[in-house]
Every structure is written in C-alpha cells, then in structure tokens.
Coordinates of N, CA and C in Angstrom, one line a residue:
M1 N 69.7 97.1 103.8 CA 69.9 98.6 103.8 C 71.3 98.8 103.2
S2 N 71.4 99.7 102.4 CA 72.7 100.1 101.8 C 73.5 100.9 102.8
T3 N 74.8 100.7 102.9 CA 75.6 101.4 103.9 C 76.8 102.0 103.3
G4 N 77.0 102.0 102.1 CA 78.2 102.6 101.5 C 78.2 104.1 101.5
A5 N 79.4 104.7 101.3 CA 79.5 106.2 101.3 C 78.6 106.8 100.3
G6 N 77.9 107.9 100.6 CA 77.1 108.6 99.7 C 75.7 108.1 99.5
T7 N 75.3 107.1 100.3 CA 73.9 106.6 100.2 C 73.0 107.4 101.1
A8 N 71.7 107.2 100.9 CA 70.7 107.9 101.6 C 70.6 107.5 103.1
S9 N 71.2 106.4 103.5 CA 71.1 105.9 104.8 C 72.6 105.7 105.3
P10 N 73.2 106.8 105.8 CA 74.6 106.7 106.1 C 74.8 106.0 107.4
R11 N 75.9 105.3 107.5 CA 76.4 104.6 108.7 C 77.7 105.2 109.1
S12 N 77.9 105.5 110.4 CA 79.2 106.1 110.9 C 79.7 105.2 112.0
A13 N 81.0 105.3 112.2 CA 81.7 104.7 113.3 C 82.5 105.7 114.0
I14 N 82.5 105.6 115.4 CA 83.4 106.4 116.2 C 84.3 105.5 117.0
V15 N 85.6 105.9 117.0 CA 86.6 105.0 117.5 C 87.5 105.6 118.6
L16 N 87.7 104.9 119.6 CA 88.6 105.3 120.7 C 89.8 104.3 120.7
G17 N 91.0 104.9 120.7 CA 92.2 104.1 120.7 C 92.8 103.8 119.3
A18 N 92.5 104.7 118.4 CA 93.0 104.4 117.0 C 94.5 104.5 116.8
S19 N 95.2 105.1 117.7 CA 96.6 105.2 117.5 C 97.5 104.0 117.9
G20 N 96.9 103.0 118.5 CA 97.6 101.8 118.9 C 97.8 100.8 117.8
S21 N 98.4 99.7 118.0 CA 98.6 98.7 117.0 C 97.3 98.1 116.5
V22 N 96.5 97.7 117.4 CA 95.2 97.1 117.0 C 94.3 98.3 116.5
G23 N 94.5 99.5 117.1 CA 93.7 100.6 116.6 C 94.0 100.9 115.1
G24 N 95.3 100.9 114.7 CA 95.7 101.1 113.3 C 95.1 100.1 112.4
A25 N 95.1 98.8 112.8 CA 94.5 97.8 112.0 C 93.0 97.9 111.9
L26 N 92.4 98.3 113.0 CA 91.0 98.6 113.0 C 90.6 99.7 112.1
M27 N 91.3 100.8 112.1 CA 91.0 101.9 111.2 C 91.2 101.5 109.7
R28 N 92.2 100.7 109.4 CA 92.4 100.3 108.0 C 91.2 99.4 107.6
A29 N 90.8 98.5 108.5 CA 89.6 97.7 108.2 C 88.3 98.5 108.0
L30 N 88.1 99.5 108.9 CA 86.9 100.3 108.8 C 86.9 101.1 107.5
L31 N 88.1 101.7 107.2 CA 88.2 102.5 106.0 C 88.0 101.7 104.7
G32 N 88.5 100.5 104.7 CA 88.4 99.6 103.6 C 87.2 98.8 103.5
S33 N 86.3 98.8 104.5 CA 85.1 98.0 104.5 C 84.0 98.4 103.5
G34 N 84.0 99.7 103.2 CA 82.9 100.2 102.3 C 81.6 100.3 103.1
A35 N 81.6 100.0 104.4 CA 80.3 100.0 105.1 C 80.0 101.3 105.9
F36 N 81.0 102.2 105.9 CA 80.9 103.4 106.7 C 81.1 104.7 105.8
S37 N 80.2 105.6 105.9 CA 80.4 106.9 105.1 C 81.3 107.8 105.9
T38 N 81.3 107.7 107.2 CA 82.1 108.6 108.1 C 82.7 107.8 109.2
V39 N 84.0 108.0 109.5 CA 84.6 107.4 110.6 C 85.2 108.6 111.5
V40 N 84.9 108.6 112.7 CA 85.4 109.6 113.7 C 86.4 108.9 114.7
T41 N 87.5 109.6 114.9 CA 88.4 109.1 115.9 C 88.5 110.1 117.0
V42 N 88.5 109.6 118.2 CA 88.7 110.5 119.4 C 90.0 110.1 120.0
G43 N 90.9 111.2 120.1 CA 92.2 110.9 120.6 C 92.9 112.2 121.0
R44 N 94.2 112.1 121.5 CA 94.9 113.2 122.0 C 95.6 114.0 120.8
T45 N 96.0 113.3 119.8 CA 96.8 114.0 118.7 C 96.3 113.6 117.3
S46 N 96.5 114.4 116.4 CA 96.2 114.1 115.0 C 97.1 113.0 114.4
Q47 N 96.5 112.3 113.4 CA 97.2 111.2 112.8 C 97.2 111.4 111.3
A48 N 98.2 112.0 110.7 CA 98.3 112.4 109.3 C 98.1 111.2 108.4
A49 N 98.8 110.1 108.8 CA 98.7 108.9 107.9 C 97.3 108.4 107.7
L50 N 96.5 108.4 108.8 CA 95.1 108.0 108.7 C 94.3 108.9 107.8
L51 N 94.5 110.2 108.0 CA 93.8 111.2 107.2 C 94.1 111.0 105.7
A52 N 95.3 110.7 105.3 CA 95.7 110.4 103.9 C 95.0 109.1 103.4
E53 N 95.0 108.1 104.3 CA 94.4 106.8 103.9 C 92.9 107.0 103.7
A54 N 92.3 107.8 104.5 CA 90.8 108.0 104.4 C 90.5 108.6 103.0
K55 N 91.3 109.6 102.6 CA 91.1 110.2 101.3 C 91.1 109.2 100.2
G56 N 92.1 108.3 100.2 CA 92.2 107.3 99.2 C 91.0 106.3 99.2
A57 N 90.4 106.1 100.4 CA 89.3 105.2 100.5 C 87.9 105.9 100.3
R58 N 88.0 107.3 100.1 CA 86.8 108.1 99.9 C 85.8 107.9 101.1
V59 N 86.4 108.0 102.3 CA 85.6 108.0 103.5 C 85.9 109.3 104.2
A60 N 84.9 109.9 104.8 CA 85.1 111.1 105.6 C 85.6 110.7 106.9
L61 N 86.9 111.1 107.2 CA 87.5 110.9 108.5 C 87.6 112.1 109.3
R62 N 86.9 112.1 110.5 CA 86.9 113.3 111.3 C 87.7 113.0 112.6
E63 N 88.6 113.9 113.0 CA 89.4 113.7 114.2 C 88.8 114.6 115.3
V64 N 88.5 114.1 116.4 CA 88.1 114.8 117.6 C 89.2 114.8 118.6
L65 N 89.9 115.9 118.8 CA 91.1 115.9 119.6 C 90.8 116.4 121.0
V66 N 91.2 115.5 122.0 CA 91.1 115.8 123.4 C 92.5 115.8 124.0
P67 N 93.2 116.9 123.9 CA 94.6 116.9 124.3 C 94.8 116.4 125.8
V68 N 93.9 116.9 126.7 CA 94.0 116.5 128.1 C 92.8 115.6 128.3
M69 N 93.0 114.3 128.3 CA 91.9 113.4 128.2 C 91.4 113.0 129.6
T70 N 90.7 113.8 130.3 CA 90.0 113.4 131.5 C 88.7 112.7 131.2
P71 N 88.2 111.9 132.1 CA 86.9 111.2 131.8 C 85.8 112.2 131.4
E72 N 85.8 113.4 132.1 CA 84.7 114.3 131.8 C 84.8 114.9 130.4
Q73 N 86.0 115.3 130.0 CA 86.2 115.9 128.7 C 86.0 114.8 127.6
L74 N 86.4 113.6 127.9 CA 86.2 112.6 126.9 C 84.7 112.3 126.7
Q75 N 84.0 112.2 127.8 CA 82.6 111.9 127.7 C 81.9 113.0 126.9
Q76 N 82.2 114.3 127.2 CA 81.5 115.4 126.5 C 81.9 115.4 125.0
A77 N 83.2 115.2 124.7 CA 83.6 115.2 123.3 C 83.0 114.1 122.5
T78 N 82.9 112.9 123.2 CA 82.2 111.8 122.5 C 80.8 112.1 122.2
H79 N 80.1 112.6 123.2 CA 78.7 112.9 123.1 C 78.4 113.9 122.0
D80 N 79.3 115.0 121.9 CA 79.1 116.0 120.9 C 79.4 115.5 119.5
A81 N 80.5 114.6 119.4 CA 80.8 114.1 118.1 C 79.7 113.2 117.5
V82 N 79.1 112.4 118.4 CA 78.0 111.6 117.9 C 76.8 112.4 117.5
N83 N 76.5 113.4 118.2 CA 75.3 114.2 117.9 C 75.5 115.0 116.6
A84 N 76.8 115.1 116.1 CA 77.0 115.8 114.9 C 76.9 114.9 113.7
L85 N 76.7 113.6 113.9 CA 76.6 112.6 112.8 C 75.1 112.3 112.5
D86 N 74.9 112.0 111.2 CA 73.6 111.6 110.8 C 73.5 110.1 110.7
G87 N 72.3 109.5 110.8 CA 72.1 108.1 110.6 C 72.6 107.2 111.7
E88 N 72.8 105.9 111.4 CA 73.2 105.0 112.4 C 74.7 105.2 112.8
V89 N 75.0 105.1 114.1 CA 76.3 105.2 114.6 C 76.7 104.0 115.5
V90 N 77.9 103.5 115.3 CA 78.4 102.4 116.1 C 79.7 102.8 116.8
G91 N 79.9 102.5 118.0 CA 81.1 102.8 118.7 C 82.0 101.7 118.8
L92 N 83.3 101.9 118.7 CA 84.4 100.9 118.8 C 85.5 101.4 119.7
S93 N 85.9 100.6 120.7 CA 87.1 101.0 121.5 C 88.1 99.9 121.6
V94 N 89.4 100.2 121.3 CA 90.5 99.3 121.6 C 91.5 100.0 122.5
L95 N 91.0 101.0 123.3 CA 91.9 101.7 124.2 C 92.3 100.9 125.3
G96 N 93.6 100.9 125.6 CA 94.1 100.2 126.8 C 95.6 100.4 126.9
I97 N 96.2 100.2 128.1 CA 97.6 100.4 128.2 C 98.2 99.1 127.7
G98 N 99.0 99.2 126.6 CA 99.5 98.0 125.9 C 100.7 97.4 126.5
A99 N 101.5 98.1 127.3 CA 102.7 97.6 127.9 C 103.1 98.4 129.1
G100 N 103.9 97.8 130.0 CA 104.4 98.4 131.2 C 103.4 98.5 132.3
T101 N 102.3 97.7 132.3 CA 101.3 97.7 133.3 C 101.9 97.3 134.7
A102 N 103.0 96.5 134.6 CA 103.6 96.0 135.9 C 104.3 97.2 136.6
K103 N 104.6 98.3 135.9 CA 105.2 99.4 136.5 C 104.2 100.4 137.1
L104 N 102.9 100.2 136.8 CA 101.8 101.1 137.3 C 101.2 100.6 138.5
T105 N 100.6 101.5 139.3 CA 99.8 101.1 140.4 C 98.4 100.7 139.8
M106 N 97.6 100.0 140.5 CA 96.3 99.6 140.0 C 95.5 100.8 139.7
A107 N 95.6 101.9 140.5 CA 94.8 103.1 140.3 C 95.2 103.7 138.9
Q108 N 96.5 103.7 138.6 CA 96.9 104.3 137.3 C 96.4 103.5 136.2
H109 N 96.4 102.2 136.3 CA 95.9 101.3 135.3 C 94.4 101.5 135.1
R110 N 93.7 101.6 136.2 CA 92.3 101.9 136.1 C 91.9 103.2 135.4
D111 N 92.8 104.2 135.7 CA 92.6 105.5 135.1 C 92.4 105.5 133.6
V112 N 93.1 104.6 133.0 CA 93.0 104.5 131.5 C 92.0 103.4 131.1
D113 N 92.2 102.2 131.5 CA 91.4 101.1 131.0 C 90.0 101.1 131.4
V114 N 89.8 101.6 132.7 CA 88.4 101.6 133.2 C 87.8 102.9 133.0
A115 N 88.4 104.0 133.6 CA 87.8 105.3 133.6 C 87.5 105.9 132.2
L116 N 88.5 105.8 131.3 CA 88.4 106.4 130.0 C 87.4 105.6 129.1
N117 N 87.5 104.3 129.2 CA 86.5 103.5 128.4 C 85.1 103.7 128.9
A118 N 84.9 103.8 130.2 CA 83.6 104.1 130.8 C 83.1 105.4 130.3
A119 N 84.0 106.4 130.3 CA 83.6 107.8 129.9 C 83.1 107.8 128.4
F120 N 83.9 107.1 127.6 CA 83.5 106.9 126.2 C 82.2 106.3 126.0
A121 N 82.0 105.2 126.7 CA 80.7 104.5 126.7 C 79.5 105.4 127.1
R122 N 79.7 106.1 128.2 CA 78.7 107.0 128.7 C 78.4 108.1 127.7
G123 N 79.4 108.6 127.0 CA 79.2 109.6 126.0 C 78.3 109.1 124.9
L124 N 78.6 107.9 124.5 CA 77.9 107.2 123.4 C 76.4 107.0 123.8
A125 N 76.2 106.5 125.0 CA 74.9 106.3 125.5 C 74.1 107.5 125.7
A126 N 74.7 108.6 126.2 CA 74.0 109.8 126.5 C 73.5 110.5 125.2
S127 N 74.2 110.2 124.1 CA 73.7 110.8 122.8 C 72.4 110.3 122.4
G128 N 72.0 109.1 122.8 CA 70.8 108.5 122.5 C 70.8 107.9 121.0
K129 N 71.9 108.0 120.4 CA 72.0 107.6 119.0 C 72.8 106.3 118.7
V130 N 73.5 105.8 119.8 CA 74.3 104.6 119.7 C 73.7 103.5 120.5
R131 N 73.5 102.4 119.9 CA 73.0 101.2 120.6 C 73.9 100.0 120.6
H132 N 75.1 100.2 120.0 CA 76.1 99.1 119.9 C 77.5 99.6 120.1
L133 N 78.2 99.0 121.1 CA 79.6 99.3 121.3 C 80.4 98.0 121.1
V134 N 81.4 98.1 120.3 CA 82.3 97.0 120.0 C 83.6 97.3 120.8
F135 N 83.9 96.4 121.8 CA 84.9 96.7 122.8 C 86.0 95.6 123.0
M136 N 87.2 96.0 122.9 CA 88.3 95.0 123.1 C 88.8 95.0 124.5
S137 N 88.8 93.8 125.1 CA 89.3 93.6 126.4 C 90.5 92.7 126.4
A138 N 90.5 91.6 127.1 CA 91.6 90.6 127.1 C 91.1 89.3 127.7
V139 N 91.7 88.2 127.2 CA 91.3 86.9 127.7 C 91.7 86.9 129.2
G140 N 90.8 86.3 130.0 CA 91.0 86.2 131.4 C 90.4 87.3 132.2
A141 N 89.8 88.3 131.5 CA 89.1 89.4 132.3 C 88.2 88.9 133.3
N142 N 88.3 89.4 134.5 CA 87.5 88.9 135.6 C 87.4 89.8 136.8
T143 N 86.3 90.4 137.1 CA 86.2 91.3 138.2 C 86.4 90.7 139.5
A144 N 86.4 89.4 139.6 CA 86.7 88.7 140.9 C 88.1 88.3 141.1
A145 N 89.0 88.6 140.1 CA 90.4 88.2 140.2 C 91.1 89.0 141.3
S146 N 92.1 88.4 141.8 CA 92.8 89.1 142.9 C 93.4 90.4 142.4
A147 N 93.4 91.4 143.3 CA 94.0 92.7 143.0 C 95.5 92.8 143.4
R148 N 96.0 91.7 143.9 CA 97.4 91.6 144.3 C 98.3 91.3 143.1
G149 N 99.6 91.5 143.2 CA 100.5 91.1 142.2 C 101.0 92.3 141.4
S150 N 101.8 92.0 140.4 CA 102.5 93.0 139.7 C 101.7 93.8 138.7
G151 N 100.6 93.3 138.2 CA 99.8 94.0 137.2 C 100.2 93.8 135.8
A152 N 101.2 92.9 135.6 CA 101.7 92.6 134.3 C 100.6 91.9 133.5
A153 N 100.7 92.0 132.2 CA 99.7 91.4 131.3 C 99.5 89.9 131.6
G154 N 98.3 89.5 131.8 CA 98.0 88.1 132.1 C 97.9 87.7 133.5
T155 N 98.4 88.6 134.4 CA 98.4 88.3 135.9 C 97.0 88.6 136.4
S156 N 96.7 88.2 137.6 CA 95.4 88.3 138.2 C 95.0 89.8 138.3
R157 N 95.9 90.7 138.7 CA 95.6 92.1 138.8 C 95.2 92.7 137.5
Y158 N 95.9 92.4 136.5 CA 95.7 92.8 135.1 C 94.3 92.3 134.7
N159 N 94.0 91.0 135.0 CA 92.7 90.5 134.6 C 91.6 91.2 135.4
R160 N 91.8 91.6 136.6 CA 90.9 92.3 137.4 C 90.5 93.6 136.8
V161 N 91.5 94.4 136.4 CA 91.3 95.7 135.7 C 90.5 95.5 134.4
K162 N 90.9 94.5 133.6 CA 90.1 94.3 132.4 C 88.7 93.9 132.7
G163 N 88.5 93.1 133.7 CA 87.1 92.8 134.1 C 86.3 94.0 134.5
E164 N 87.0 94.9 135.2 CA 86.3 96.1 135.7 C 86.0 97.0 134.5
A165 N 86.8 97.0 133.5 CA 86.6 97.8 132.3 C 85.3 97.3 131.6
E166 N 85.3 96.0 131.4 CA 84.1 95.4 130.8 C 82.8 95.7 131.6
A167 N 82.9 95.5 132.9 CA 81.7 95.8 133.7 C 81.3 97.3 133.6
A168 N 82.2 98.2 133.5 CA 81.9 99.6 133.3 C 81.2 99.9 132.0
V169 N 81.7 99.4 130.9 CA 81.0 99.7 129.7 C 79.7 99.0 129.6
L170 N 79.6 97.8 130.2 CA 78.3 97.1 130.1 C 77.2 97.9 131.0
A171 N 77.7 98.6 132.0 CA 76.8 99.4 132.8 C 76.5 100.8 132.3
S172 N 77.0 101.1 131.1 CA 76.9 102.5 130.6 C 75.5 102.9 130.1
G173 N 74.7 101.9 129.8 CA 73.4 102.2 129.2 C 73.3 101.9 127.8
I174 N 74.4 101.4 127.2 CA 74.3 101.0 125.7 C 73.6 99.7 125.7
A175 N 72.7 99.5 124.7 CA 71.9 98.3 124.6 C 72.7 97.0 124.4
V176 N 73.7 97.1 123.5 CA 74.5 95.9 123.1 C 76.0 96.2 123.2
V177 N 76.7 95.4 123.9 CA 78.2 95.6 124.0 C 78.8 94.2 123.5
S178 N 79.5 94.3 122.5 CA 80.2 93.1 122.0 C 81.7 93.2 122.5
V179 N 82.0 92.2 123.4 CA 83.3 92.2 124.1 C 84.2 91.2 123.4
F180 N 85.4 91.7 122.9 CA 86.4 90.9 122.3 C 87.6 90.6 123.2
R181 N 87.9 89.4 123.5 CA 88.9 89.0 124.4 C 90.1 88.3 123.7
P182 N 91.0 88.9 123.1 CA 92.2 88.3 122.5 C 93.2 87.9 123.6
A183 N 94.0 86.9 123.3 CA 95.2 86.5 124.1 C 96.4 87.3 123.6
M184 N 97.5 86.6 123.4 CA 98.6 87.3 122.8 C 98.3 87.8 121.4
I185 N 98.7 89.1 121.2 CA 98.4 89.8 119.9 C 99.6 89.8 119.0
I186 N 99.6 89.1 117.9 CA 100.7 89.2 116.9 C 100.5 90.4 116.1
G187 N 101.6 91.2 116.0 CA 101.6 92.4 115.2 C 101.5 93.6 116.1
S188 N 101.3 93.4 117.4 CA 101.4 94.5 118.3 C 102.8 95.0 118.5
R189 N 103.0 96.3 118.6 CA 104.4 96.7 118.9 C 104.8 96.4 120.3
H190 N 103.9 95.9 121.1 CA 104.2 95.6 122.5 C 104.6 94.1 122.7
T191 N 104.4 93.3 121.6 CA 104.6 91.9 121.7 C 106.0 91.6 121.2
P192 N 106.9 91.0 122.0 CA 108.3 90.6 121.5 C 108.2 89.7 120.3
R193 N 109.1 90.0 119.3 CA 109.0 89.2 118.1 C 109.4 87.8 118.3
W194 N 110.3 87.5 119.2 CA 110.6 86.1 119.5 C 109.4 85.3 120.0
L195 N 108.6 86.0 120.8 CA 107.4 85.4 121.3 C 106.4 85.1 120.2
E196 N 106.3 86.1 119.3 CA 105.4 85.9 118.2 C 105.7 84.7 117.3
T197 N 107.0 84.4 117.2 CA 107.5 83.3 116.4 C 107.3 82.0 117.2
L198 N 107.6 82.0 118.5 CA 107.6 80.8 119.2 C 106.2 80.2 119.6
L199 N 105.4 81.1 120.1 CA 104.1 80.5 120.6 C 103.2 79.9 119.6
P200 N 103.1 80.4 118.3 CA 102.3 79.7 117.4 C 102.7 78.2 117.1
L201 N 104.0 77.9 117.3 CA 104.4 76.6 117.1 C 103.8 75.6 118.1
F202 N 103.3 76.1 119.2 CA 102.7 75.3 120.2 C 101.2 75.5 120.3
S203 N 100.6 76.0 119.3 CA 99.2 76.3 119.3 C 98.3 75.0 119.4
W204 N 98.9 73.9 118.9 CA 98.2 72.6 119.0 C 97.9 72.2 120.5
A205 N 98.8 72.7 121.4 CA 98.7 72.3 122.8 C 98.1 73.4 123.6
T206 N 97.7 74.5 123.0 CA 97.2 75.7 123.7 C 95.6 75.7 123.7
P207 N 95.0 75.8 124.8 CA 93.5 75.9 124.8 C 93.1 77.0 123.8
V208 N 92.0 76.8 123.1 CA 91.6 77.6 122.0 C 91.6 79.1 122.3
Q209 N 90.9 79.4 123.4 CA 90.7 80.8 123.7 C 92.0 81.6 124.1
Y210 N 93.1 80.8 124.3 CA 94.4 81.4 124.7 C 95.4 81.4 123.5
R211 N 94.9 81.1 122.3 CA 95.8 81.1 121.2 C 96.1 82.5 120.7
S212 N 97.3 82.7 120.2 CA 97.7 84.1 119.7 C 96.9 84.4 118.4
I213 N 96.7 85.7 118.2 CA 95.8 86.2 117.1 C 96.4 87.4 116.6
R214 N 96.3 87.6 115.3 CA 96.9 88.8 114.6 C 96.0 90.0 114.8
V215 N 96.7 91.2 114.7 CA 95.9 92.4 114.8 C 94.9 92.5 113.7
E216 N 95.2 92.1 112.5 CA 94.3 92.1 111.4 C 93.1 91.3 111.6
Q217 N 93.2 90.1 112.3 CA 92.1 89.2 112.6 C 91.2 89.8 113.6
I218 N 91.7 90.5 114.6 CA 90.9 91.1 115.6 C 90.1 92.3 115.0
A219 N 90.8 93.0 114.1 CA 90.2 94.2 113.5 C 89.0 93.7 112.6
A220 N 89.3 92.7 111.8 CA 88.3 92.2 110.9 C 87.0 91.7 111.6
A221 N 87.3 91.0 112.8 CA 86.1 90.5 113.6 C 85.3 91.7 114.2
M222 N 86.0 92.7 114.6 CA 85.4 93.8 115.2 C 84.5 94.6 114.2
V223 N 85.1 94.7 113.0 CA 84.3 95.4 111.9 C 83.1 94.6 111.5
A224 N 83.3 93.3 111.5 CA 82.1 92.4 111.2 C 81.0 92.6 112.2
A225 N 81.4 92.7 113.5 CA 80.4 92.9 114.5 C 79.8 94.3 114.4
A226 N 80.6 95.3 114.0 CA 80.1 96.7 113.9 C 79.1 96.8 112.7
C227 N 79.3 96.0 111.7 CA 78.4 96.0 110.5 C 77.1 95.3 110.8
H228 N 77.1 94.3 111.7 CA 75.9 93.5 111.9 C 75.7 93.4 113.4
T229 N 74.9 94.3 114.0 CA 74.7 94.4 115.4 C 74.0 93.1 115.9
P230 N 74.6 92.4 116.9 CA 73.9 91.2 117.4 C 72.7 91.5 118.2
P231 N 71.9 90.6 118.5 CA 70.7 90.9 119.3 C 70.9 91.2 120.8
A232 N 72.1 90.8 121.3 CA 72.4 91.0 122.7 C 73.9 91.1 122.9
S233 N 74.3 91.6 124.1 CA 75.7 91.6 124.4 C 76.3 90.2 124.5
A234 N 77.5 90.1 124.2 CA 78.2 88.8 124.2 C 79.7 89.0 124.3
V235 N 80.4 87.9 124.6 CA 81.8 87.9 124.7 C 82.4 87.0 123.7
Y236 N 83.4 87.4 123.0 CA 84.0 86.6 121.9 C 85.5 86.4 122.1
H237 N 85.9 85.1 122.0 CA 87.3 84.7 122.2 C 87.8 84.3 120.8
Y238 N 89.0 83.7 120.8 CA 89.8 83.4 119.6 C 88.9 82.7 118.5
G239 N 88.2 81.6 118.9 CA 87.5 80.8 117.9 C 86.4 81.7 117.2
E240 N 85.6 82.4 118.1 CA 84.6 83.2 117.5 C 85.1 84.4 116.7
M241 N 86.3 84.9 117.1 CA 86.8 86.0 116.3 C 87.3 85.5 114.9
L242 N 87.9 84.4 114.9 CA 88.3 83.8 113.5 C 87.1 83.6 112.7
A243 N 86.0 83.0 113.2 CA 84.8 82.8 112.5 C 84.2 84.1 111.9
M244 N 84.2 85.1 112.7 CA 83.7 86.4 112.3 C 84.5 87.0 111.3
A245 N 85.9 86.9 111.4 CA 86.8 87.6 110.5 C 86.7 86.9 109.1

C-alpha cells in the first residue's frame, strides 16, 4: 500500500506530547518519513517551528489545542480529531513528566502520566478508527513496584506510575499497543550533560535494556512501529529499539 502524501490511501498520525525533547525528535521523524499525509498534534499551545517544518516537508500538520487539559477534554478532543481524518490513523504518545517528579505527590504524577495518557488512548479507541497506539514509557515500569519513596526517575514509585500508565493504555480498548521503555535519554533537556557524557563510557558493563539511548533513536523506532503495525501488543527495550531504528 502506498502511504505517501497525496496518495489515494492516506495514512495519518496523531501525537500527544510533541512539545518535549523526545516529542520534537518524534515529530521530525514523522514529518521526514514520507509515510504520513497528515500529522495531528494534541497539546496546550501552538508550536510555530513545527508548523514551518511541516510546510517544508509537504505534510499537512494540524494542531488541536486543549489549553486546559483535563482528561475529559483531552479524550473528546482526541476523538473529534481522529474522526476528522480519512484513511488509516495511528496514535503516538510520548507524554510524561520529564523532570522534577521527586517534588510531586504520587497523585500529581498520576494526573499526567496515567490520567492524560489513558484519556488519549480512550479517545483513540472510541473513534473506532485507530487500532495501534505507539506509547513511550520507561525501563523498569511495574504496577507492582512500591509506592513509597521520592518518586524520582528510576525509583520504585516512579516505576509504579509508569507501570500504571502502561496498564491504563493497554486497557483502553485499542487492539495493539507498542510500549517503548527507554532508560536514560541522551538529548533530553532533562538529562544532565555530564551524565550523557559519562554513562556511555560504561555501556559495556550495563545490562542491555538499561543502556542510554538518543532521542533520535527512540523516535526512529517509534515511527518504524507506526508504519508497520505488529500483530499484537509488545514491549520494546534498548536492543529492540536499535534494531527497529
């Protein structure tokens, strides 16, 4: 099936979390892939740079703005945006609190990572037009992890919230959910530069799934999954992401 812009069988992507570091890389990969005639972003504010880049790539970029992003409003906006699209539609989400989770209560962390991602997934499912969601979580995600602790990235409480987010999107009714679990993300504005430089030097001693990965590599793997829907839901770590990218 031909999937380029202007073909008789259009393919569209709808993205949540496009304003973040991974989100920006994901958008560049989507716009440059040649696989999508239309890309829709759902977010709080407009992004002029992305609109300009889309014009250069000859891809129709539509922004759906939800200034006050409650789960109810996000679900409805997502549902309506998908129903306005023709042809095959795939959903992608990289939404998550990138830094400062140690300063939040667990409820505050859940309000974004769990509640908003679940609302997005429900909106996709309710449209009846989306059968595949490509979703970024984090290595160590586990619904059985302890809810105690600071909530900082990599701690048990953080892993608990990420696990709950995965469970919520898997329960949304979408047929296939591709879950991507990166460890430390190189190129994220939330990752200290000294850490980006130091950790790769010890990659030889780091278990494969915990190795650091670049935002561009995550984006390329997610776009590859979006272009070729797998037969069933699955979880992808560092090695699988590199192979896909």
